[in-house]
JSON list of C-alpha atoms in Angstrom, two decimals:
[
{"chain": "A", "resi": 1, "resn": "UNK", "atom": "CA", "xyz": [4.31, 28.37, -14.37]},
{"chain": "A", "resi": 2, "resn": "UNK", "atom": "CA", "xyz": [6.63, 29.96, -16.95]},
{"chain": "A", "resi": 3, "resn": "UNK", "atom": "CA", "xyz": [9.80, 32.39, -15.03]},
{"chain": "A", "resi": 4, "resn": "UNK", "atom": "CA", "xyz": [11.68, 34.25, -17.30]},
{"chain": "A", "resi": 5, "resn": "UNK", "atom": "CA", "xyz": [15.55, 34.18, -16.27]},
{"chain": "A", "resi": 6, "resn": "UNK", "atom": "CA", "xyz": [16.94, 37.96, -16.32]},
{"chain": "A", "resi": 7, "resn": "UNK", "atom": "CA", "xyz": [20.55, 38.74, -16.02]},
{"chain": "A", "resi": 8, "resn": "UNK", "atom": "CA", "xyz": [23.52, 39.23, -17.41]},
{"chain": "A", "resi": 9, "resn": "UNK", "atom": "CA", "xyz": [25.12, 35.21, -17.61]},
{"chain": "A", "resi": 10, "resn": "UNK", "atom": "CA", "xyz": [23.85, 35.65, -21.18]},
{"chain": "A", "resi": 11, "resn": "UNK", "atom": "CA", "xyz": [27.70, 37.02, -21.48]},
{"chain": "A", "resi": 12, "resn": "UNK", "atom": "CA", "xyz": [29.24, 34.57, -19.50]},
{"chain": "A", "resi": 13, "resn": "UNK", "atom": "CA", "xyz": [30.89, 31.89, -21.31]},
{"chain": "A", "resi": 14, "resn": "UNK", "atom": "CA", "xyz": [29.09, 29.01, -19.78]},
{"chain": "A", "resi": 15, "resn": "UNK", "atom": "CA", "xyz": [25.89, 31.03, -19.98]},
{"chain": "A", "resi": 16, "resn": "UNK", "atom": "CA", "xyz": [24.34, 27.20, -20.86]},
{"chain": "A", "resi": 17, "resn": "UNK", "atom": "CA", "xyz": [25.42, 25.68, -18.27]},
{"chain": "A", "resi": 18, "resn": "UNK", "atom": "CA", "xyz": [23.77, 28.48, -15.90]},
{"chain": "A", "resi": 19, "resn": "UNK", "atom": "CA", "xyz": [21.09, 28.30, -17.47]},
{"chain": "A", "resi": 20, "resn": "UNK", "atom": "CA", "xyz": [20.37, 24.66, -17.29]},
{"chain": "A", "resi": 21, "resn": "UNK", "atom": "CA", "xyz": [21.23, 25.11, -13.80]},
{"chain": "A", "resi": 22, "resn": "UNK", "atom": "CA", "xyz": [18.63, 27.66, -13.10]},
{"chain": "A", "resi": 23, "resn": "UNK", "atom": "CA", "xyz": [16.10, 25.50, -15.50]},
{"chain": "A", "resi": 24, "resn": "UNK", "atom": "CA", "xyz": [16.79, 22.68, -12.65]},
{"chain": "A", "resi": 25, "resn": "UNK", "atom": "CA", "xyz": [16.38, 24.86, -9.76]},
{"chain": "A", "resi": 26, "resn": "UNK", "atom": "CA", "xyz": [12.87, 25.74, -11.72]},
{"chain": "A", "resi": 27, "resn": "UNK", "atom": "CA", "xyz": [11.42, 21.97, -12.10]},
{"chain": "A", "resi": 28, "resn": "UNK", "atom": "CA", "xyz": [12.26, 21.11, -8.81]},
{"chain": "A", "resi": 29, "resn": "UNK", "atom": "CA", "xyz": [9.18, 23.25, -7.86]},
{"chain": "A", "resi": 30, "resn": "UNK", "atom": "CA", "xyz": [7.45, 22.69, -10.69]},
{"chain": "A", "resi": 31, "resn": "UNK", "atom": "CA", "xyz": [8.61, 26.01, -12.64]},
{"chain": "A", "resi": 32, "resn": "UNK", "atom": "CA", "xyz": [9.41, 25.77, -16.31]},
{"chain": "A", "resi": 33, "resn": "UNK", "atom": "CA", "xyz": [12.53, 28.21, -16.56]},
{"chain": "A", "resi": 34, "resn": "UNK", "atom": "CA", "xyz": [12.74, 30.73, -19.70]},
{"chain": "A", "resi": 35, "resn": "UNK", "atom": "CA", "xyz": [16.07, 31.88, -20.12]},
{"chain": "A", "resi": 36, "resn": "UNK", "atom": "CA", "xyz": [17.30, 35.22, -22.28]},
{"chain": "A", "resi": 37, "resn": "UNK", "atom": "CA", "xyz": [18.97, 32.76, -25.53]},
{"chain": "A", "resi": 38, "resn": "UNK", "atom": "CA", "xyz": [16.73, 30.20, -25.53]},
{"chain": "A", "resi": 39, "resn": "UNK", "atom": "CA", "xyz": [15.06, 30.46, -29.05]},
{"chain": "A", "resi": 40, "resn": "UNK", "atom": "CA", "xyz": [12.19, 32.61, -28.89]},
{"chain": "A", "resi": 41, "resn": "UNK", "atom": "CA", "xyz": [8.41, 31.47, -29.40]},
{"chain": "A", "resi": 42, "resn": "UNK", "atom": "CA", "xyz": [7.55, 32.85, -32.41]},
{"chain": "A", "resi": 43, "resn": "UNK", "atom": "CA", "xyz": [10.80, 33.79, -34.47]},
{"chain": "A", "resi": 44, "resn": "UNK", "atom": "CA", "xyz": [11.06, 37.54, -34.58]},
{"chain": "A", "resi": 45, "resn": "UNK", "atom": "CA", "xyz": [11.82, 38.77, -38.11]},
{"chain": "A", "resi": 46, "resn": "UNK", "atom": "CA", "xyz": [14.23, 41.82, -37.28]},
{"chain": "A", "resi": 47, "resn": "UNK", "atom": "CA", "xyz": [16.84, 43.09, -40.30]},
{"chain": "A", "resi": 48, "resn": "UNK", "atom": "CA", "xyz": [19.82, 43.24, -37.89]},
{"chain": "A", "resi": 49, "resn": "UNK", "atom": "CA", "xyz": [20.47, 40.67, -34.73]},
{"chain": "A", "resi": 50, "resn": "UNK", "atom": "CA", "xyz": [19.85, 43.46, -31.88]},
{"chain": "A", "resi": 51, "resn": "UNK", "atom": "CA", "xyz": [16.76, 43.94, -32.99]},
{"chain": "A", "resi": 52, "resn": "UNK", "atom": "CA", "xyz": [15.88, 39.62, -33.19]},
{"chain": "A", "resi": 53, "resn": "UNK", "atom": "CA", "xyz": [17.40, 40.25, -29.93]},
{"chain": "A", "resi": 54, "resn": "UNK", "atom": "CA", "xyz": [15.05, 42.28, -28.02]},
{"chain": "A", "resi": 55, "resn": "UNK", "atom": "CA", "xyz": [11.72, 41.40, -29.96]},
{"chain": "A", "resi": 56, "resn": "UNK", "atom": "CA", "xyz": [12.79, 37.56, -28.77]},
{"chain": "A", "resi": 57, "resn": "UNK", "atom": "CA", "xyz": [13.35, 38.77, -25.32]},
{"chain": "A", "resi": 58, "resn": "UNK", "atom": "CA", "xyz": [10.14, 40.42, -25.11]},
{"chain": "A", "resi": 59, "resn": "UNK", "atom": "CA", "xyz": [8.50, 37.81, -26.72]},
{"chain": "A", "resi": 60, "resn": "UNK", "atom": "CA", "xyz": [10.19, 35.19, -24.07]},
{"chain": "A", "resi": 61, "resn": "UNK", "atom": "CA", "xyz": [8.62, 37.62, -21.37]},
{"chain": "A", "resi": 62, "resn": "UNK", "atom": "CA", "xyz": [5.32, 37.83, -22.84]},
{"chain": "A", "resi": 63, "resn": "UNK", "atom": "CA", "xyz": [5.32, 34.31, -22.91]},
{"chain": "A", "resi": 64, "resn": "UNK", "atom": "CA", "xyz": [5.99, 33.81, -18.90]},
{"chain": "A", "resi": 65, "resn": "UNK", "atom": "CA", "xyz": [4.01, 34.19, -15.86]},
{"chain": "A", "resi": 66, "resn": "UNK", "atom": "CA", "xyz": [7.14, 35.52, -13.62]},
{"chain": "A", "resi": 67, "resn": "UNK", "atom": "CA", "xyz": [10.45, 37.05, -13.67]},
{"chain": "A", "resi": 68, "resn": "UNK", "atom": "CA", "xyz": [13.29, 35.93, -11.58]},
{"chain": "A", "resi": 69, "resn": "UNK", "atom": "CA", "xyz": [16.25, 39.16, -12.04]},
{"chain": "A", "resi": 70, "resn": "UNK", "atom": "CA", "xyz": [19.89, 38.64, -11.25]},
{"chain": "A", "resi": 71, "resn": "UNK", "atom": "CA", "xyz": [20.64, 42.32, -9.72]},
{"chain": "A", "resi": 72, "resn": "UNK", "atom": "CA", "xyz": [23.64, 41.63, -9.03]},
{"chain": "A", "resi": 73, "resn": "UNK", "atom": "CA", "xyz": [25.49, 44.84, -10.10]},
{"chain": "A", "resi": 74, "resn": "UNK", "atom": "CA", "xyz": [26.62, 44.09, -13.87]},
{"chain": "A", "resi": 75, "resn": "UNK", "atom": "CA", "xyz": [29.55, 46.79, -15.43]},
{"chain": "A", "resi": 76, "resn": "UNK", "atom": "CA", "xyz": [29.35, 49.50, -12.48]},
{"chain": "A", "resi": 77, "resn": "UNK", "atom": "CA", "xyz": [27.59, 49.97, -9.24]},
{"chain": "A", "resi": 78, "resn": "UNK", "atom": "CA", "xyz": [23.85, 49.22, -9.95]},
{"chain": "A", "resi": 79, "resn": "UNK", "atom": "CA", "xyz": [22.04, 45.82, -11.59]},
{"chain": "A", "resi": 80, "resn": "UNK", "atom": "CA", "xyz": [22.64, 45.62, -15.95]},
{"chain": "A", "resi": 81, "resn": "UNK", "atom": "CA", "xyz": [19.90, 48.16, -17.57]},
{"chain": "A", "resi": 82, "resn": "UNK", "atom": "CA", "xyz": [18.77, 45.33, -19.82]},
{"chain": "A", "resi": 83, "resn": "UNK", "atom": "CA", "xyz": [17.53, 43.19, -17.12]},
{"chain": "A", "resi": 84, "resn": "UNK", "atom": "CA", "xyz": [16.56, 46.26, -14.94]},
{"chain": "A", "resi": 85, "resn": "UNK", "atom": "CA", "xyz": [14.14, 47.07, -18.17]},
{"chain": "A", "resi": 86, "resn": "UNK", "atom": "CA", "xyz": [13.26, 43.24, -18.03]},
{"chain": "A", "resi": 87, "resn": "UNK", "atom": "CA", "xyz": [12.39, 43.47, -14.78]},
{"chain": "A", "resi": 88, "resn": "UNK", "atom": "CA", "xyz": [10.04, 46.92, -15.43]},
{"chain": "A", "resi": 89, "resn": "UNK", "atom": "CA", "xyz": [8.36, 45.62, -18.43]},
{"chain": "A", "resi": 90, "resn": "UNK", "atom": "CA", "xyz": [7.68, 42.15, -16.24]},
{"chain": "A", "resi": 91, "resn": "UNK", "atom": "CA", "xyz": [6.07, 44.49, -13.67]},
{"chain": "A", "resi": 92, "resn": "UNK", "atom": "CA", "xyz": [4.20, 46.58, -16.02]},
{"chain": "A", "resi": 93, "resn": "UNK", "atom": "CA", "xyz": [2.18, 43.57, -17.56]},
{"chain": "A", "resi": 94, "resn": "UNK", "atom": "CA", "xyz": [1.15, 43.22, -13.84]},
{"chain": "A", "resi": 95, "resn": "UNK", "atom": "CA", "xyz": [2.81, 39.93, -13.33]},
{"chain": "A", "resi": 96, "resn": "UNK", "atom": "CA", "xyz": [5.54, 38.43, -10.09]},
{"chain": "A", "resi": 97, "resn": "UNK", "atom": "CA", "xyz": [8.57, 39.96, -10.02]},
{"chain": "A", "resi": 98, "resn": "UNK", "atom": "CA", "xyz": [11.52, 38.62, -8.10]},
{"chain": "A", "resi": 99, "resn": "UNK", "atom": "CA", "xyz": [15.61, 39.58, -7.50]},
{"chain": "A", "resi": 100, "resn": "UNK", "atom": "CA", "xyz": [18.57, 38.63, -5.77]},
{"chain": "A", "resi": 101, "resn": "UNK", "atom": "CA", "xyz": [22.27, 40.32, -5.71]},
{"chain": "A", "resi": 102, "resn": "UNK", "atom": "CA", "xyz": [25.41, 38.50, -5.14]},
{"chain": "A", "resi": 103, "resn": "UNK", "atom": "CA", "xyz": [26.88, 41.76, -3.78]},
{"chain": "A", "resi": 104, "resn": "UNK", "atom": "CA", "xyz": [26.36, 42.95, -0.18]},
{"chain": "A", "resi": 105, "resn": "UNK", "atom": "CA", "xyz": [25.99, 46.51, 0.51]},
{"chain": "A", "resi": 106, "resn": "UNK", "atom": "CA", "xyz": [23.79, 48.84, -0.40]},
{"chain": "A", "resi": 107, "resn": "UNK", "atom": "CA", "xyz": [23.09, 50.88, -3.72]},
{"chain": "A", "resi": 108, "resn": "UNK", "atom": "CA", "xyz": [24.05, 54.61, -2.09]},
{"chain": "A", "resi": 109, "resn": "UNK", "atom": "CA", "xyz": [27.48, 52.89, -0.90]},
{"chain": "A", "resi": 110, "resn": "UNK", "atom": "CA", "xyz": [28.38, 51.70, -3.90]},
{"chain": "A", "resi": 111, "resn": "UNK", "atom": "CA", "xyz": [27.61, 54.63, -5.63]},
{"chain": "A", "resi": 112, "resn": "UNK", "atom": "CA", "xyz": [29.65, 56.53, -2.84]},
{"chain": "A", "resi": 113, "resn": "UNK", "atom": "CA", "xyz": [32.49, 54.38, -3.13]},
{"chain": "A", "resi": 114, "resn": "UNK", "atom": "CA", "xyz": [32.77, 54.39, -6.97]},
{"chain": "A", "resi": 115, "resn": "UNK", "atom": "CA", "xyz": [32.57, 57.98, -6.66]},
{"chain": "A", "resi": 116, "resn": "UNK", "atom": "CA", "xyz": [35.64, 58.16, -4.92]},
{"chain": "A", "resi": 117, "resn": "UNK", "atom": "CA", "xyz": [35.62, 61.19, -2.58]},
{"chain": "A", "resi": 118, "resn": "UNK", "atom": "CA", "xyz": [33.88, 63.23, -5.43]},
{"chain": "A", "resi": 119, "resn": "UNK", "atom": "CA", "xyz": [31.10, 64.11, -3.91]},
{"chain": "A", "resi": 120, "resn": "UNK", "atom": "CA", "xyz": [29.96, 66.00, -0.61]},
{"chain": "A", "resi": 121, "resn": "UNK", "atom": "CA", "xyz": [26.91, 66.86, 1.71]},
{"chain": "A", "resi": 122, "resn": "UNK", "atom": "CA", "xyz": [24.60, 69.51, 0.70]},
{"chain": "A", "resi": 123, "resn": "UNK", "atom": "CA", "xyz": [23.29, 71.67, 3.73]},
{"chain": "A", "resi": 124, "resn": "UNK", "atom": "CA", "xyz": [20.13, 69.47, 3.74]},
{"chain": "A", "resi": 125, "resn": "UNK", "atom": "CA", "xyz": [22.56, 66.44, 4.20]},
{"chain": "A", "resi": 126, "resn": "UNK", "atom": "CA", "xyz": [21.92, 64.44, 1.17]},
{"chain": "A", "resi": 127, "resn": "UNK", "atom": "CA", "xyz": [24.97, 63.19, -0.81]},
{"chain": "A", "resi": 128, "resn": "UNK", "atom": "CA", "xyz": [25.89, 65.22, -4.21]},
{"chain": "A", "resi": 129, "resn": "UNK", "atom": "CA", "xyz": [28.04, 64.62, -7.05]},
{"chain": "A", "resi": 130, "resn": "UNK", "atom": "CA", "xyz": [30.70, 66.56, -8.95]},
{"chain": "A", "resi": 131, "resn": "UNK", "atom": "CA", "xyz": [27.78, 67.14, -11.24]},
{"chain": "A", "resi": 132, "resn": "UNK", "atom": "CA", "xyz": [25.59, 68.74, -8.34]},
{"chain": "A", "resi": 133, "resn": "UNK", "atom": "CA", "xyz": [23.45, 65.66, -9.11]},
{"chain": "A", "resi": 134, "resn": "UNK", "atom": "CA", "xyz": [21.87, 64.03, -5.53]},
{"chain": "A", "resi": 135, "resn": "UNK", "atom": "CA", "xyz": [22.90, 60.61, -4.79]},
{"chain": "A", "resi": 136, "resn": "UNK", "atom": "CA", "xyz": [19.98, 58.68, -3.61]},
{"chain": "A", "resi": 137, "resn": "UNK", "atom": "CA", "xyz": [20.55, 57.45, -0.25]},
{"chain": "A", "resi": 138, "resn": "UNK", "atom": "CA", "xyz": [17.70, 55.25, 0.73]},
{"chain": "A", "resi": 139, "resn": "UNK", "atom": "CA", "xyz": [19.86, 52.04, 2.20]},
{"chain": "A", "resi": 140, "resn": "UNK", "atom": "CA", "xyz": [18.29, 49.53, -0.58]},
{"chain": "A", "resi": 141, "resn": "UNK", "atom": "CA", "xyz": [19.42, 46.93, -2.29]},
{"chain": "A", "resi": 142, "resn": "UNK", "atom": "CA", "xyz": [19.83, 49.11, -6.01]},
{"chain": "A", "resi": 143, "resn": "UNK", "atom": "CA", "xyz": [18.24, 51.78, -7.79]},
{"chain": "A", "resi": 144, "resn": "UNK", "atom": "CA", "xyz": [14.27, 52.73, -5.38]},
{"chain": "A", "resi": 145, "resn": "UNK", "atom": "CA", "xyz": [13.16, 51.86, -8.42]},
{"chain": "A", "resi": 146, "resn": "UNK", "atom": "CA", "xyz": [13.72, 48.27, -8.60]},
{"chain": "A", "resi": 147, "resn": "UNK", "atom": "CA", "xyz": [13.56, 47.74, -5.35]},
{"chain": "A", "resi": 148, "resn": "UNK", "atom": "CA", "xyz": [9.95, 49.17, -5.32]},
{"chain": "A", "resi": 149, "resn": "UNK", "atom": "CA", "xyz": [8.66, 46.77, -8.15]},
{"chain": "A", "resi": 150, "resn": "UNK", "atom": "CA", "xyz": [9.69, 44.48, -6.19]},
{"chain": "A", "resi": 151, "resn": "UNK", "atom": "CA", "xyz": [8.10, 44.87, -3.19]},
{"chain": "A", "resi": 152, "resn": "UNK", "atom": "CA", "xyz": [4.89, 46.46, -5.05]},
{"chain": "A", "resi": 153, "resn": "UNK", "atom": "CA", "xyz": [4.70, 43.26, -6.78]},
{"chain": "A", "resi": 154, "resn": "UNK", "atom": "CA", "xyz": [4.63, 40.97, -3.60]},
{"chain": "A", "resi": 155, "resn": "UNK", "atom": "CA", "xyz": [8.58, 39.47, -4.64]},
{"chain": "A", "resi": 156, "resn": "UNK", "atom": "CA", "xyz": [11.22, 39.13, -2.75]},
{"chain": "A", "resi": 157, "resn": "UNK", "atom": "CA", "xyz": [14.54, 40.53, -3.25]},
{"chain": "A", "resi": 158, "resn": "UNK", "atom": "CA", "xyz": [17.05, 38.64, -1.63]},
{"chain": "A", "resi": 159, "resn": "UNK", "atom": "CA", "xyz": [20.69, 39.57, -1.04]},
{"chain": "A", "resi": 160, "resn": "UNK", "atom": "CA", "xyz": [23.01, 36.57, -1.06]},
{"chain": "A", "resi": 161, "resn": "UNK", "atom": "CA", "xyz": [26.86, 37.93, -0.77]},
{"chain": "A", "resi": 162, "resn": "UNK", "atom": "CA", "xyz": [29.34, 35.81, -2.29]},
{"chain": "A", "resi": 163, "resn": "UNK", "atom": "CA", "xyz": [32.75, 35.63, -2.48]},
{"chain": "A", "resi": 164, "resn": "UNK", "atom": "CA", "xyz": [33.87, 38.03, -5.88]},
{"chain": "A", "resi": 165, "resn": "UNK", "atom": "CA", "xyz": [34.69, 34.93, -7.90]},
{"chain": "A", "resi": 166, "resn": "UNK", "atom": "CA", "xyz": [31.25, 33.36, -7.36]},
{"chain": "A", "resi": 167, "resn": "UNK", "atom": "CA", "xyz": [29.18, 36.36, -7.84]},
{"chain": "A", "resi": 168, "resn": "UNK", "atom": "CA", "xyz": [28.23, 35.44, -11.08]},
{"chain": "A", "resi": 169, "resn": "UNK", "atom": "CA", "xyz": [27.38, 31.68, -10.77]},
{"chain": "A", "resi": 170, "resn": "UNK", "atom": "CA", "xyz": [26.32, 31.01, -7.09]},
{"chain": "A", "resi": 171, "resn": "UNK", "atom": "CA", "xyz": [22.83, 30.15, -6.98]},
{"chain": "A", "resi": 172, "resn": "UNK", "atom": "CA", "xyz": [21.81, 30.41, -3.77]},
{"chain": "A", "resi": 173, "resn": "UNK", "atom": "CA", "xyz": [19.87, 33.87, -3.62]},
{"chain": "A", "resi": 174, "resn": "UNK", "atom": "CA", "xyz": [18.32, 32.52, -7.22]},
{"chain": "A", "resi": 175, "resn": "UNK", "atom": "CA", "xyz": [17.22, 28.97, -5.50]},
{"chain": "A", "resi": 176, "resn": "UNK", "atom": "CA", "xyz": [15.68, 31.23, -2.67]},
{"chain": "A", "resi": 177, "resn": "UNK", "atom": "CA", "xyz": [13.64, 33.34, -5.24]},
{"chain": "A", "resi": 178, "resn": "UNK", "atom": "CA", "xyz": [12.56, 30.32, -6.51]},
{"chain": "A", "resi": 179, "resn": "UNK", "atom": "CA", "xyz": [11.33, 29.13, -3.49]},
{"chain": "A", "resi": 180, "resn": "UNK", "atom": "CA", "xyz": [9.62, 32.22, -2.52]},
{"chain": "A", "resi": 181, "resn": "UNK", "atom": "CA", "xyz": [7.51, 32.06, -5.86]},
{"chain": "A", "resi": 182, "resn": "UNK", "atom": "CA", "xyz": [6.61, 28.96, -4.95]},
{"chain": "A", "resi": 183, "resn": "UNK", "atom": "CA", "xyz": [5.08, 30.09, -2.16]},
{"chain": "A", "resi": 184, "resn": "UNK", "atom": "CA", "xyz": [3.51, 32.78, -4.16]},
{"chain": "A", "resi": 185, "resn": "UNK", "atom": "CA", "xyz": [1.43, 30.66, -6.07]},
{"chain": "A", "resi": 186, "resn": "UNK", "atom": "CA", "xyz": [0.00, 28.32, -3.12]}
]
């Protein structure tokens, strides 16, 4: 089984060392990990390095059986769009989808929080911004969105808090997606 590796470590400095990690975690159960930079299958052709970007990405997912997403929110209160669109396209070719946070809390308190005080409680009680925009308050992990494909897909979304510094290379709630996938495929 092929798992494409979503998340934003492709800007961490060490993104190779994560992602040999992660490759690990994946042939201890057998898995063959994918991740974002690895060169793609079939070189896309593209006329500026965004574009060899994305049409390798999509190529990489095409190529895999299962996505693994790091959720884990990325610039802001909610997981980085490009894996969140990852994650969608993963789930719209009907295939596993899985995701883990290194943040605890929930999606409608972060959004609260970075908020800060801008926003209050329409007469029906839900939350709204400065922008009279509702804030979506249904206690999960990010955006219903994710969440749902998710759960629609039979994955597991695990939430693994870690201490600020670790957020981006603690492995745990990874290792425990890998795990359940595992299991998946029994």
């Amino acid at each position: 089984m092929r798992v494409y590796l979503a998340g934003p470590e492709v800007f961490l400095a060490d993104r190779d060392a994560i992602a040999a990690a992660k490759k690990a975690i994946c042939a201890e159960h057998g898995m063959i990990g994918v991740f974002p930079t690895d060169p793609a299958p079939e070189a896309p052709q593209a006329d500026t390095d965004w574009m060899r970007i994305y049409l390798g990405n999509e190529a990489h997912i095409h190529g895999c059986d299962a996505l693994i997403a790091n959720l884990t929110p990325f610039r802001g209160v909610s997981a980085d769009p490009g894996t969140a669109y990852e994650l969608g396209f993963m789930r719209a070719l009907g295939r596993p989808v899985l995701g883990y946070s290194n943040v605890a809390g929930n999606f409608t308190m972060r959004s609260l929080a970075a908020l800060r005080g801008a926003v209050h409680r329409r007469a029906s009680g839900a939350w709204e911004d400065a922008d009279g925009m509702e804030v979506e308050d249904f206690g999960l992990t990010d955006n219903l969105m994710l969440d749902g494909g998710i759960a629609a897909a039979g994955g597991a979304l695990v939430v693994n808090p870690v201490a600020e510094a670790a957020r981006w290379r603690d492995l745990g709630g990874f290792t425990r997606c890998v795990a359940h996938l595992a299991g998946m495929k029994k």
